[in-house]
Coordinates of C-alpha atoms in Angstrom, one line a residue:
M12 CA -69.5 -150.5 13.0
D13 CA -65.7 -150.4 13.3
I14 CA -63.6 -147.8 11.5
T15 CA -59.8 -148.0 11.6
K16 CA -57.2 -145.7 10.0
E17 CA -54.0 -147.3 8.6
N18 CA -51.2 -144.8 7.7
K19 CA -49.3 -145.6 4.5
D20 CA -47.0 -142.6 5.0
D21 CA -47.2 -139.1 6.4
L22 CA -49.6 -138.0 3.7
N23 CA -51.6 -141.0 2.8
A24 CA -53.8 -143.4 4.8
V25 CA -56.6 -146.0 4.4
L26 CA -59.8 -146.0 6.3
K27 CA -61.3 -149.5 6.7
V28 CA -64.9 -149.8 7.6
Q29 CA -66.4 -153.1 9.0
V30 CA -70.1 -153.4 8.5
K31 CA -72.2 -156.1 10.2
P32 CA -75.9 -157.0 9.8
E33 CA -76.9 -155.3 13.0
D34 CA -75.5 -152.0 11.6
Y35 CA -77.8 -151.9 8.6
K36 CA -80.7 -154.4 9.2
E37 CA -83.0 -151.9 10.9
R38 CA -82.5 -149.3 8.1
V39 CA -83.1 -151.8 5.3
D40 CA -86.2 -153.2 7.1
Q41 CA -87.6 -149.7 7.4
V42 CA -87.1 -148.9 3.7
V43 CA -88.7 -152.2 2.7
K44 CA -91.8 -151.2 4.8
D45 CA -91.9 -147.8 3.1
Y46 CA -91.7 -149.5 -0.3
K47 CA -94.5 -151.9 0.8
K48 CA -96.8 -149.0 1.7
K49 CA -96.3 -147.2 -1.6
A50 CA -95.9 -150.2 -4.0
K51 CA -98.5 -150.7 -6.8
M52 CA -98.5 -154.1 -8.5
D53 CA -101.0 -155.9 -10.6
G54 CA -103.1 -158.4 -8.5
F55 CA -102.6 -156.5 -5.2
R56 CA -104.4 -153.6 -3.6
P57 CA -102.1 -150.6 -2.9
G58 CA -100.1 -151.2 0.2
K59 CA -100.9 -154.9 0.3
V60 CA -98.0 -156.3 -1.8
P61 CA -96.3 -159.0 0.3
E62 CA -93.1 -158.0 1.9
S63 CA -91.4 -161.1 0.6
L64 CA -92.1 -160.0 -2.9
I65 CA -90.8 -156.5 -2.2
R66 CA -87.6 -158.0 -0.9
K67 CA -87.3 -160.3 -3.9
M68 CA -87.7 -157.4 -6.3
Y69 CA -86.0 -154.6 -4.5
G70 CA -84.1 -156.0 -1.6
R71 CA -80.7 -156.1 -3.2
S72 CA -80.7 -152.5 -4.4
I73 CA -82.2 -151.3 -1.1
K74 CA -79.4 -153.1 0.8
I75 CA -76.7 -151.7 -1.4
E76 CA -78.0 -148.1 -1.2
E77 CA -78.6 -148.1 2.6
I78 CA -75.2 -149.6 3.3
N79 CA -73.4 -147.1 1.1
K80 CA -75.3 -144.2 2.8
L81 CA -74.5 -145.6 6.2
V82 CA -70.8 -146.0 5.4
S83 CA -70.7 -142.4 4.1
E84 CA -72.4 -141.0 7.2
K85 CA -70.1 -142.9 9.6
I86 CA -66.9 -141.9 7.8
S87 CA -68.0 -138.3 8.0
E88 CA -68.7 -138.7 11.7
Y89 CA -65.3 -140.5 12.2
I90 CA -63.3 -137.8 10.4
Q91 CA -65.1 -135.0 12.5
N92 CA -64.9 -136.8 15.8
E93 CA -61.3 -137.9 15.5
D94 CA -60.3 -134.6 14.0
V95 CA -58.6 -136.2 11.0
Q96 CA -57.3 -133.5 8.7
I97 CA -57.9 -134.6 5.2
L98 CA -57.6 -133.1 1.7
G99 CA -60.5 -133.7 -0.7
Q100 CA -62.9 -136.6 -0.1
P101 CA -62.2 -140.3 0.7
L102 CA -62.0 -142.4 -2.4
P103 CA -62.7 -146.1 -2.8
S104 CA -59.3 -147.9 -2.5
H105 CA -58.1 -149.6 -5.6
D106 CA -55.5 -151.6 -3.6
E107 CA -57.2 -152.4 -0.3
Q108 CA -60.8 -153.0 -1.3
K109 CA -61.9 -156.6 -1.1
N110 CA -64.4 -158.2 -3.5
I111 CA -68.0 -157.9 -2.3
N112 CA -70.7 -160.4 -3.1
W113 CA -73.9 -158.4 -2.4
D114 CA -76.1 -161.5 -2.9
H115 CA -74.5 -163.8 -0.4
D116 CA -72.4 -161.7 2.0
N117 CA -73.8 -160.3 5.2
E118 CA -70.7 -158.7 6.6
F119 CA -68.7 -156.2 4.5
E120 CA -65.4 -154.5 4.6
F121 CA -64.9 -151.2 2.8
A122 CA -61.6 -149.5 2.2
F123 CA -61.1 -145.8 1.3
D124 CA -57.9 -143.9 0.5
I125 CA -57.6 -140.5 2.1
G126 CA -55.1 -137.8 1.5
M127 CA -53.8 -136.2 4.8
A128 CA -53.2 -132.5 5.3
P129 CA -49.6 -131.9 6.2
D130 CA -48.4 -130.4 9.5
I131 CA -47.3 -126.9 8.8
E132 CA -44.5 -125.1 10.6
L133 CA -45.0 -121.3 10.1
E134 CA -43.3 -118.3 11.6
I135 CA -44.2 -114.8 10.6
S136 CA -41.8 -112.1 11.7
E137 CA -39.8 -109.1 10.6
E138 CA -37.3 -111.5 9.1
D139 CA -39.9 -111.9 6.3
K140 CA -39.6 -109.2 3.7
V141 CA -42.0 -108.6 0.7
P142 CA -41.9 -105.7 -1.7
Y143 CA -44.7 -103.2 -1.9
Y144 CA -44.8 -101.4 -5.2
T145 CA -46.1 -97.8 -5.3
I146 CA -47.0 -96.7 -8.8
Q147 CA -45.6 -93.2 -9.6
V148 CA -48.1 -90.6 -10.7
T149 CA -46.1 -89.0 -13.4
D150 CA -46.8 -85.8 -15.3
E151 CA -47.6 -88.0 -18.3
L152 CA -50.4 -89.8 -16.3
I153 CA -51.8 -86.5 -15.1
D154 CA -51.7 -85.1 -18.7
K155 CA -53.7 -88.1 -19.9
Q156 CA -56.3 -87.6 -17.1
V157 CA -56.6 -83.9 -17.9
E158 CA -57.2 -84.9 -21.6
N159 CA -59.8 -87.4 -20.5
Y160 CA -61.7 -84.7 -18.6
L161 CA -61.5 -82.3 -21.5
E162 CA -63.0 -85.0 -23.7
R163 CA -65.6 -86.1 -21.2
Y164 CA -66.9 -82.6 -20.7
G165 CA -66.6 -81.5 -24.3
E166 CA -69.7 -81.1 -26.5
F167 CA -70.9 -81.0 -30.1
K168 CA -71.4 -77.5 -31.4
P169 CA -73.1 -76.3 -34.6
I170 CA -70.8 -75.2 -37.5
D171 CA -71.5 -73.9 -41.0
A172 CA -69.6 -76.5 -43.0
V173 CA -67.9 -79.9 -42.8
E174 CA -64.2 -79.4 -42.0
N175 CA -62.4 -82.6 -41.1
K176 CA -65.0 -85.3 -41.9
D177 CA -65.2 -86.1 -38.1
E178 CA -68.4 -84.1 -37.8
I179 CA -71.9 -85.4 -36.9
I180 CA -74.7 -84.6 -39.4
S181 CA -78.4 -84.2 -38.8
A182 CA -80.4 -84.7 -42.0
H183 CA -83.6 -85.5 -43.8
V184 CA -83.1 -88.8 -45.5
S185 CA -85.3 -90.0 -48.3
E186 CA -85.2 -93.0 -50.6
L187 CA -84.9 -92.2 -54.4
D188 CA -86.3 -94.0 -57.4
G189 CA -84.4 -94.9 -60.5
D190 CA -84.8 -91.3 -61.9
G191 CA -83.3 -89.7 -58.9
N192 CA -86.6 -88.4 -57.4
P193 CA -88.0 -89.2 -54.0
K194 CA -89.6 -92.6 -54.2
E195 CA -93.3 -92.8 -53.8
D196 CA -94.0 -94.7 -50.5
G197 CA -90.2 -94.9 -50.1
I198 CA -88.4 -94.8 -46.8
V199 CA -88.2 -91.3 -45.2
K200 CA -86.4 -90.3 -42.0
E201 CA -86.9 -86.7 -41.0
D202 CA -84.3 -86.5 -38.2
A203 CA -81.6 -89.0 -39.1
T204 CA -78.1 -88.7 -37.6
L205 CA -75.0 -89.9 -39.2
S206 CA -71.3 -89.8 -38.6
I207 CA -69.1 -89.1 -41.6
Q208 CA -66.3 -90.9 -39.9
V209 CA -68.2 -94.2 -39.9
I210 CA -68.6 -94.1 -43.7
K211 CA -66.4 -96.9 -45.0
E212 CA -66.0 -95.9 -48.7
E213 CA -63.6 -93.0 -49.2
E214 CA -65.2 -91.8 -52.4
I215 CA -68.6 -91.4 -50.6
K216 CA -66.9 -89.8 -47.6
N217 CA -65.3 -87.2 -49.9
K218 CA -68.8 -86.1 -51.1
F219 CA -69.3 -84.5 -47.7
E220 CA -66.1 -82.4 -47.9
G221 CA -67.1 -78.8 -47.5
A222 CA -70.8 -79.6 -47.4
R223 CA -73.1 -77.0 -45.8
V224 CA -76.5 -76.9 -44.2
G225 CA -79.1 -77.1 -46.9
D226 CA -76.9 -79.2 -49.3
E227 CA -78.2 -82.4 -50.7
I228 CA -76.0 -85.4 -51.3
D229 CA -77.1 -88.7 -52.9
I230 CA -75.4 -91.8 -51.7
D231 CA -75.8 -95.6 -51.7
L232 CA -76.2 -96.5 -48.1
K233 CA -75.2 -100.1 -48.6
K234 CA -71.9 -99.0 -49.9
A235 CA -71.5 -96.2 -47.4
F236 CA -72.0 -98.0 -44.1
P237 CA -70.1 -101.0 -42.7
N238 CA -73.1 -103.1 -41.9
D239 CA -76.9 -103.3 -41.9
T240 CA -77.0 -102.5 -38.2
E241 CA -75.8 -99.0 -38.8
I242 CA -78.4 -98.5 -41.5
S243 CA -81.3 -99.9 -39.5
S244 CA -80.3 -97.7 -36.6
M245 CA -80.1 -94.5 -38.7
L246 CA -83.4 -95.1 -40.6
N247 CA -85.1 -96.6 -37.6
I248 CA -86.1 -99.7 -39.5
D249 CA -85.6 -103.4 -38.7
K250 CA -82.4 -105.1 -39.8
E251 CA -84.2 -107.5 -42.2
K252 CA -85.6 -104.5 -44.1
A253 CA -82.1 -102.8 -44.1
E254 CA -80.7 -106.0 -45.7
S255 CA -83.0 -105.7 -48.7
L256 CA -82.3 -102.0 -49.4
E257 CA -80.8 -101.0 -52.8
G258 CA -80.4 -97.8 -54.8
L259 CA -79.6 -94.2 -53.7
F260 CA -80.8 -92.2 -50.7
R261 CA -80.8 -88.3 -50.6
I262 CA -79.1 -86.8 -47.5
S263 CA -80.6 -83.3 -47.0
I264 CA -78.3 -81.7 -44.4
T265 CA -80.2 -79.8 -41.7
E266 CA -77.4 -79.4 -39.1
I267 CA -73.6 -80.0 -38.8
K268 CA -72.0 -80.5 -35.4
K269 CA -68.4 -80.7 -34.5
F270 CA -67.1 -82.0 -31.2
E271 CA -65.1 -79.5 -29.3
K272 CA -63.2 -80.5 -26.1
A273 CA -63.9 -78.5 -23.0
E274 CA -61.7 -75.6 -22.2
L275 CA -59.3 -75.8 -19.2
N276 CA -60.9 -73.0 -17.2
Q277 CA -62.9 -72.3 -14.0
D278 CA -66.1 -73.6 -15.5
L279 CA -64.5 -77.0 -16.0
F280 CA -63.1 -77.1 -12.5
D281 CA -66.5 -76.2 -11.0
K282 CA -68.3 -78.9 -13.1
I283 CA -65.9 -81.6 -11.9
Y284 CA -65.2 -80.7 -8.3
G285 CA -67.9 -78.3 -7.3
E286 CA -68.0 -74.5 -7.3
G287 CA -64.9 -72.8 -6.0
N288 CA -63.2 -76.0 -4.7
V289 CA -60.5 -75.8 -7.3
T290 CA -59.4 -72.4 -8.6
S291 CA -56.3 -72.9 -10.7
E292 CA -54.7 -75.3 -13.1
E293 CA -52.1 -76.1 -10.5
E294 CA -54.8 -77.1 -8.0
F295 CA -56.6 -79.0 -10.7
R296 CA -53.5 -81.1 -11.5
Q297 CA -52.8 -81.7 -7.8
K298 CA -56.4 -82.9 -7.3
I299 CA -56.0 -85.3 -10.3
K300 CA -52.7 -86.6 -8.8
E301 CA -54.5 -87.4 -5.5
E302 CA -57.3 -89.1 -7.4
L303 CA -54.8 -91.2 -9.4
E304 CA -52.9 -92.2 -6.3
Q305 CA -56.1 -93.3 -4.7
H306 CA -57.1 -95.2 -7.9
L307 CA -53.8 -96.9 -8.2
K308 CA -53.5 -98.0 -4.6
P309 CA -55.8 -101.0 -5.0
E310 CA -53.6 -102.2 -7.9
S311 CA -50.6 -102.1 -5.5
E312 CA -52.6 -103.9 -2.8
R313 CA -53.6 -106.7 -5.3
K314 CA -50.0 -107.1 -6.3
L315 CA -48.9 -107.2 -2.7
T316 CA -51.5 -109.9 -1.9
H317 CA -50.2 -112.0 -4.8
D318 CA -46.5 -111.5 -3.7
I319 CA -47.4 -112.4 -0.1
K320 CA -49.0 -115.6 -1.2
E321 CA -46.1 -116.5 -3.4
Y322 CA -43.6 -115.7 -0.7
F323 CA -45.1 -117.8 2.0
V324 CA -46.0 -120.7 -0.3
G325 CA -42.4 -120.8 -1.3
K326 CA -41.2 -120.4 2.3
V327 CA -43.3 -123.1 3.9
N328 CA -43.8 -125.3 0.8
P329 CA -45.9 -127.9 2.5
K330 CA -45.8 -131.4 1.0
L331 CA -49.0 -132.7 -0.4
P332 CA -50.3 -136.2 -1.4
S333 CA -50.0 -135.3 -5.0
E334 CA -51.0 -138.6 -6.6
F335 CA -54.1 -138.8 -4.4
L336 CA -55.1 -135.3 -5.3
K337 CA -54.6 -135.9 -9.0
R338 CA -56.8 -139.0 -8.7
S339 CA -59.3 -137.1 -6.8
L340 CA -59.5 -134.4 -9.5
K341 CA -59.9 -137.1 -12.2
E342 CA -62.7 -138.8 -10.3
T343 CA -64.6 -135.8 -9.1
Q344 CA -64.4 -133.7 -12.3
K345 CA -65.6 -136.4 -14.7
G346 CA -68.7 -134.5 -15.6
E347 CA -66.6 -131.6 -16.8
N348 CA -64.9 -133.7 -19.5
L349 CA -61.4 -132.9 -18.3
S350 CA -58.8 -135.0 -19.9
E351 CA -55.7 -136.3 -18.0
E352 CA -53.7 -133.8 -20.0
D353 CA -55.9 -130.9 -18.7
I354 CA -55.5 -132.1 -15.1
E355 CA -51.8 -132.5 -15.5
K356 CA -51.6 -129.0 -17.0
D357 CA -53.7 -127.3 -14.3
F358 CA -52.4 -129.4 -11.3
P359 CA -49.4 -127.2 -10.5
R360 CA -51.6 -124.1 -10.1
F361 CA -54.2 -126.1 -8.1
Q362 CA -51.4 -127.4 -5.9
E363 CA -50.1 -123.8 -5.2
E364 CA -53.6 -122.6 -4.4
L365 CA -54.1 -125.5 -2.0
K366 CA -50.8 -124.8 -0.2
W367 CA -51.9 -121.2 0.3
D368 CA -55.2 -122.4 1.7
L369 CA -53.4 -124.6 4.2
I370 CA -51.2 -121.7 5.3
K371 CA -54.1 -119.3 5.4
N372 CA -56.2 -121.7 7.5
K373 CA -53.4 -122.2 9.9
I374 CA -53.0 -118.5 10.4
I375 CA -56.8 -118.2 10.9
K376 CA -56.9 -121.0 13.5
E377 CA -53.8 -120.0 15.5
N378 CA -54.7 -116.3 15.7
D379 CA -58.5 -116.8 16.2
I380 CA -59.3 -114.6 13.2
Q381 CA -63.1 -114.2 12.9
V382 CA -65.4 -112.8 10.2
D383 CA -68.9 -111.6 11.2
E384 CA -72.0 -110.9 9.1
N385 CA -71.6 -107.1 9.3
E386 CA -68.1 -107.3 7.8
V387 CA -69.3 -109.5 4.9
L388 CA -72.2 -107.1 4.3
E389 CA -69.8 -104.2 4.2
L390 CA -67.7 -106.0 1.7
A391 CA -70.8 -106.7 -0.4
K392 CA -71.5 -102.9 -0.3
Q393 CA -68.0 -102.1 -1.6
V394 CA -68.5 -104.6 -4.4
T395 CA -71.9 -103.1 -5.2
A396 CA -70.4 -99.6 -5.3
Q397 CA -67.7 -100.7 -7.7
Q398 CA -70.3 -102.3 -10.0
F399 CA -72.3 -99.1 -10.1
Q400 CA -69.1 -97.0 -10.7
Q401 CA -68.5 -99.1 -13.9
Y402 CA -71.8 -97.6 -15.2
G403 CA -70.8 -94.1 -14.2
L404 CA -72.9 -94.1 -11.0
G405 CA -70.5 -93.1 -8.3
N406 CA -71.1 -91.8 -4.8
L407 CA -74.3 -93.8 -4.2
P408 CA -75.8 -93.0 -0.8
D409 CA -75.3 -95.6 1.9
E410 CA -79.0 -96.5 2.1
Q411 CA -79.0 -97.5 -1.6
L412 CA -75.9 -99.7 -1.1
E413 CA -77.6 -101.3 1.9
Q414 CA -80.6 -102.0 -0.3
Y415 CA -78.6 -103.7 -3.2
A416 CA -75.8 -105.4 -1.3
P417 CA -77.8 -108.1 0.4
E418 CA -78.8 -109.3 -3.1
L419 CA -75.2 -110.4 -3.6
L420 CA -75.4 -112.7 -0.5
K421 CA -78.7 -114.5 -1.3
K422 CA -77.1 -117.5 -3.0
E423 CA -75.2 -119.8 -0.6
E424 CA -72.3 -120.3 -3.0
D425 CA -71.9 -116.5 -3.5
R426 CA -72.2 -115.9 0.3
R427 CA -69.5 -118.5 0.9
K428 CA -67.2 -116.7 -1.6
F429 CA -67.7 -113.4 0.2
Y430 CA -66.8 -115.0 3.5
E431 CA -63.6 -116.6 2.0
R432 CA -62.6 -113.2 0.5
K433 CA -63.0 -111.4 3.8
Y434 CA -61.0 -114.1 5.6
E435 CA -58.2 -113.8 3.1
E436 CA -58.3 -110.0 3.5
K437 CA -57.9 -110.4 7.2
V438 CA -55.1 -112.9 6.9
V439 CA -53.2 -110.7 4.5
D440 CA -53.7 -107.7 6.9
F441 CA -52.4 -109.8 9.7
I442 CA -49.3 -110.8 7.7
K443 CA -48.7 -107.2 6.7
E444 CA -48.6 -106.1 10.4
H445 CA -45.9 -108.7 11.2
I446 CA -43.5 -108.5 8.3
I447 CA -41.4 -105.9 6.6
L448 CA -42.8 -104.3 3.5
E449 CA -40.0 -103.0 1.3
E450 CA -41.6 -100.0 -0.4
K451 CA -40.5 -99.5 -4.0
E452 CA -41.7 -96.8 -6.4
V453 CA -42.1 -97.9 -10.0
T454 CA -43.6 -96.4 -13.2
S455 CA -46.9 -97.5 -14.5
E456 CA -45.1 -99.3 -17.4
E457 CA -42.8 -101.2 -15.0
F458 CA -45.8 -102.2 -12.9
Q459 CA -47.6 -103.6 -15.9
E460 CA -44.5 -105.5 -16.9
M461 CA -44.4 -107.2 -13.5
L462 CA -48.1 -108.1 -13.7
Q463 CA -47.5 -109.6 -17.1
E464 CA -44.5 -111.6 -15.7
D465 CA -46.8 -112.9 -12.9
Q466 CA -49.4 -113.9 -15.5
N467 CA -46.8 -115.7 -17.7
K468 CA -45.4 -117.5 -14.7
Q469 CA -48.9 -118.8 -13.7
S470 CA -49.6 -120.0 -17.3
Q471 CA -46.3 -121.9 -17.3
E472 CA -46.9 -123.6 -14.0

């Protein structure tokens, strides 16, 4: 089998594949024999169907399938052996492909369009400057975090009477009949909890103003609460039953609780940071400042990674076989129901990502950047820790992270993404070591504005 590459220009080429009978005959014969062994046909015992009949019925489809498989295999081998740097996958050529008569031809020529990866000239030095934004930890940010701690460590405390309608009430709730008496076999909930603030009708909410423990208040639950879910939860009944409720319910108040924020004192410091580690409000605020700086640093790093990509894509700006890539997207994404308009809209972003991949891969290859299994596992542990932190479970012991992290790497696709992420981290770290980072301090508001600008720019590309 002969394969030749004809260059159309620097970025586009055609692979032509010449297939002769000796290339595919043995494969086709073997498949016919396999068919013969398994074929079941009226009038013949299993495995005894004549080969001539198998060829008459299935020969053409077997021939087509085996030749297509053979061509695909040989093209892959050619690309690998000849180190042909392509983008995407070879596509059947619309211009170069000759007509094929599968019934009469024995020799075939196939033509495939390929998009060539461009040669990239890349220098990384101190001539390259990228801004690094440090987010200021202002007194306002510290004040907000102090307030968050006061809220988080606050608690509900019993009071004698409703004051501001933001209290939580514990009550005995019973369904009433038409005469205003507890309904026989009606719904009763001994320890119901309700929030006055949730009550949607102001007239009903006002009934609780100044209410005390022991008071009884009759209300229409359907009018009082915003939806049946609230009612079913309060009465511990299913939603279908809540939907059919009507009439009044008596709320017999057994307890009134008001939320009180924690006090800014030593007890709070000890709860948050451990006994005696923080002993004054000044130390408390300093500790919060350090926490916020640590928390905001990943935001700065993500912005830096974005800006490094944008800078080097703009600097190198490798040319791409755009028309081939658009065609490739159209033909490979058919199952996703993407219209030509969708592809045209998303193509600029796809193109920028591809340019960065080419730059990244060149840096990896030229500097022999490697990623090993332990590094990927460590990254998976970091991601696992972040996931648990979202549920309020911080500072998990390392042995637990080692138990959960491998689960993220079980699927091959997920595993590949972790490797890609680690390679990108290493490439960005390499770049950071060889360029000038111009440190700039910005407020949180200014930083958010920049992120919004980046997002708007991406959506317009």
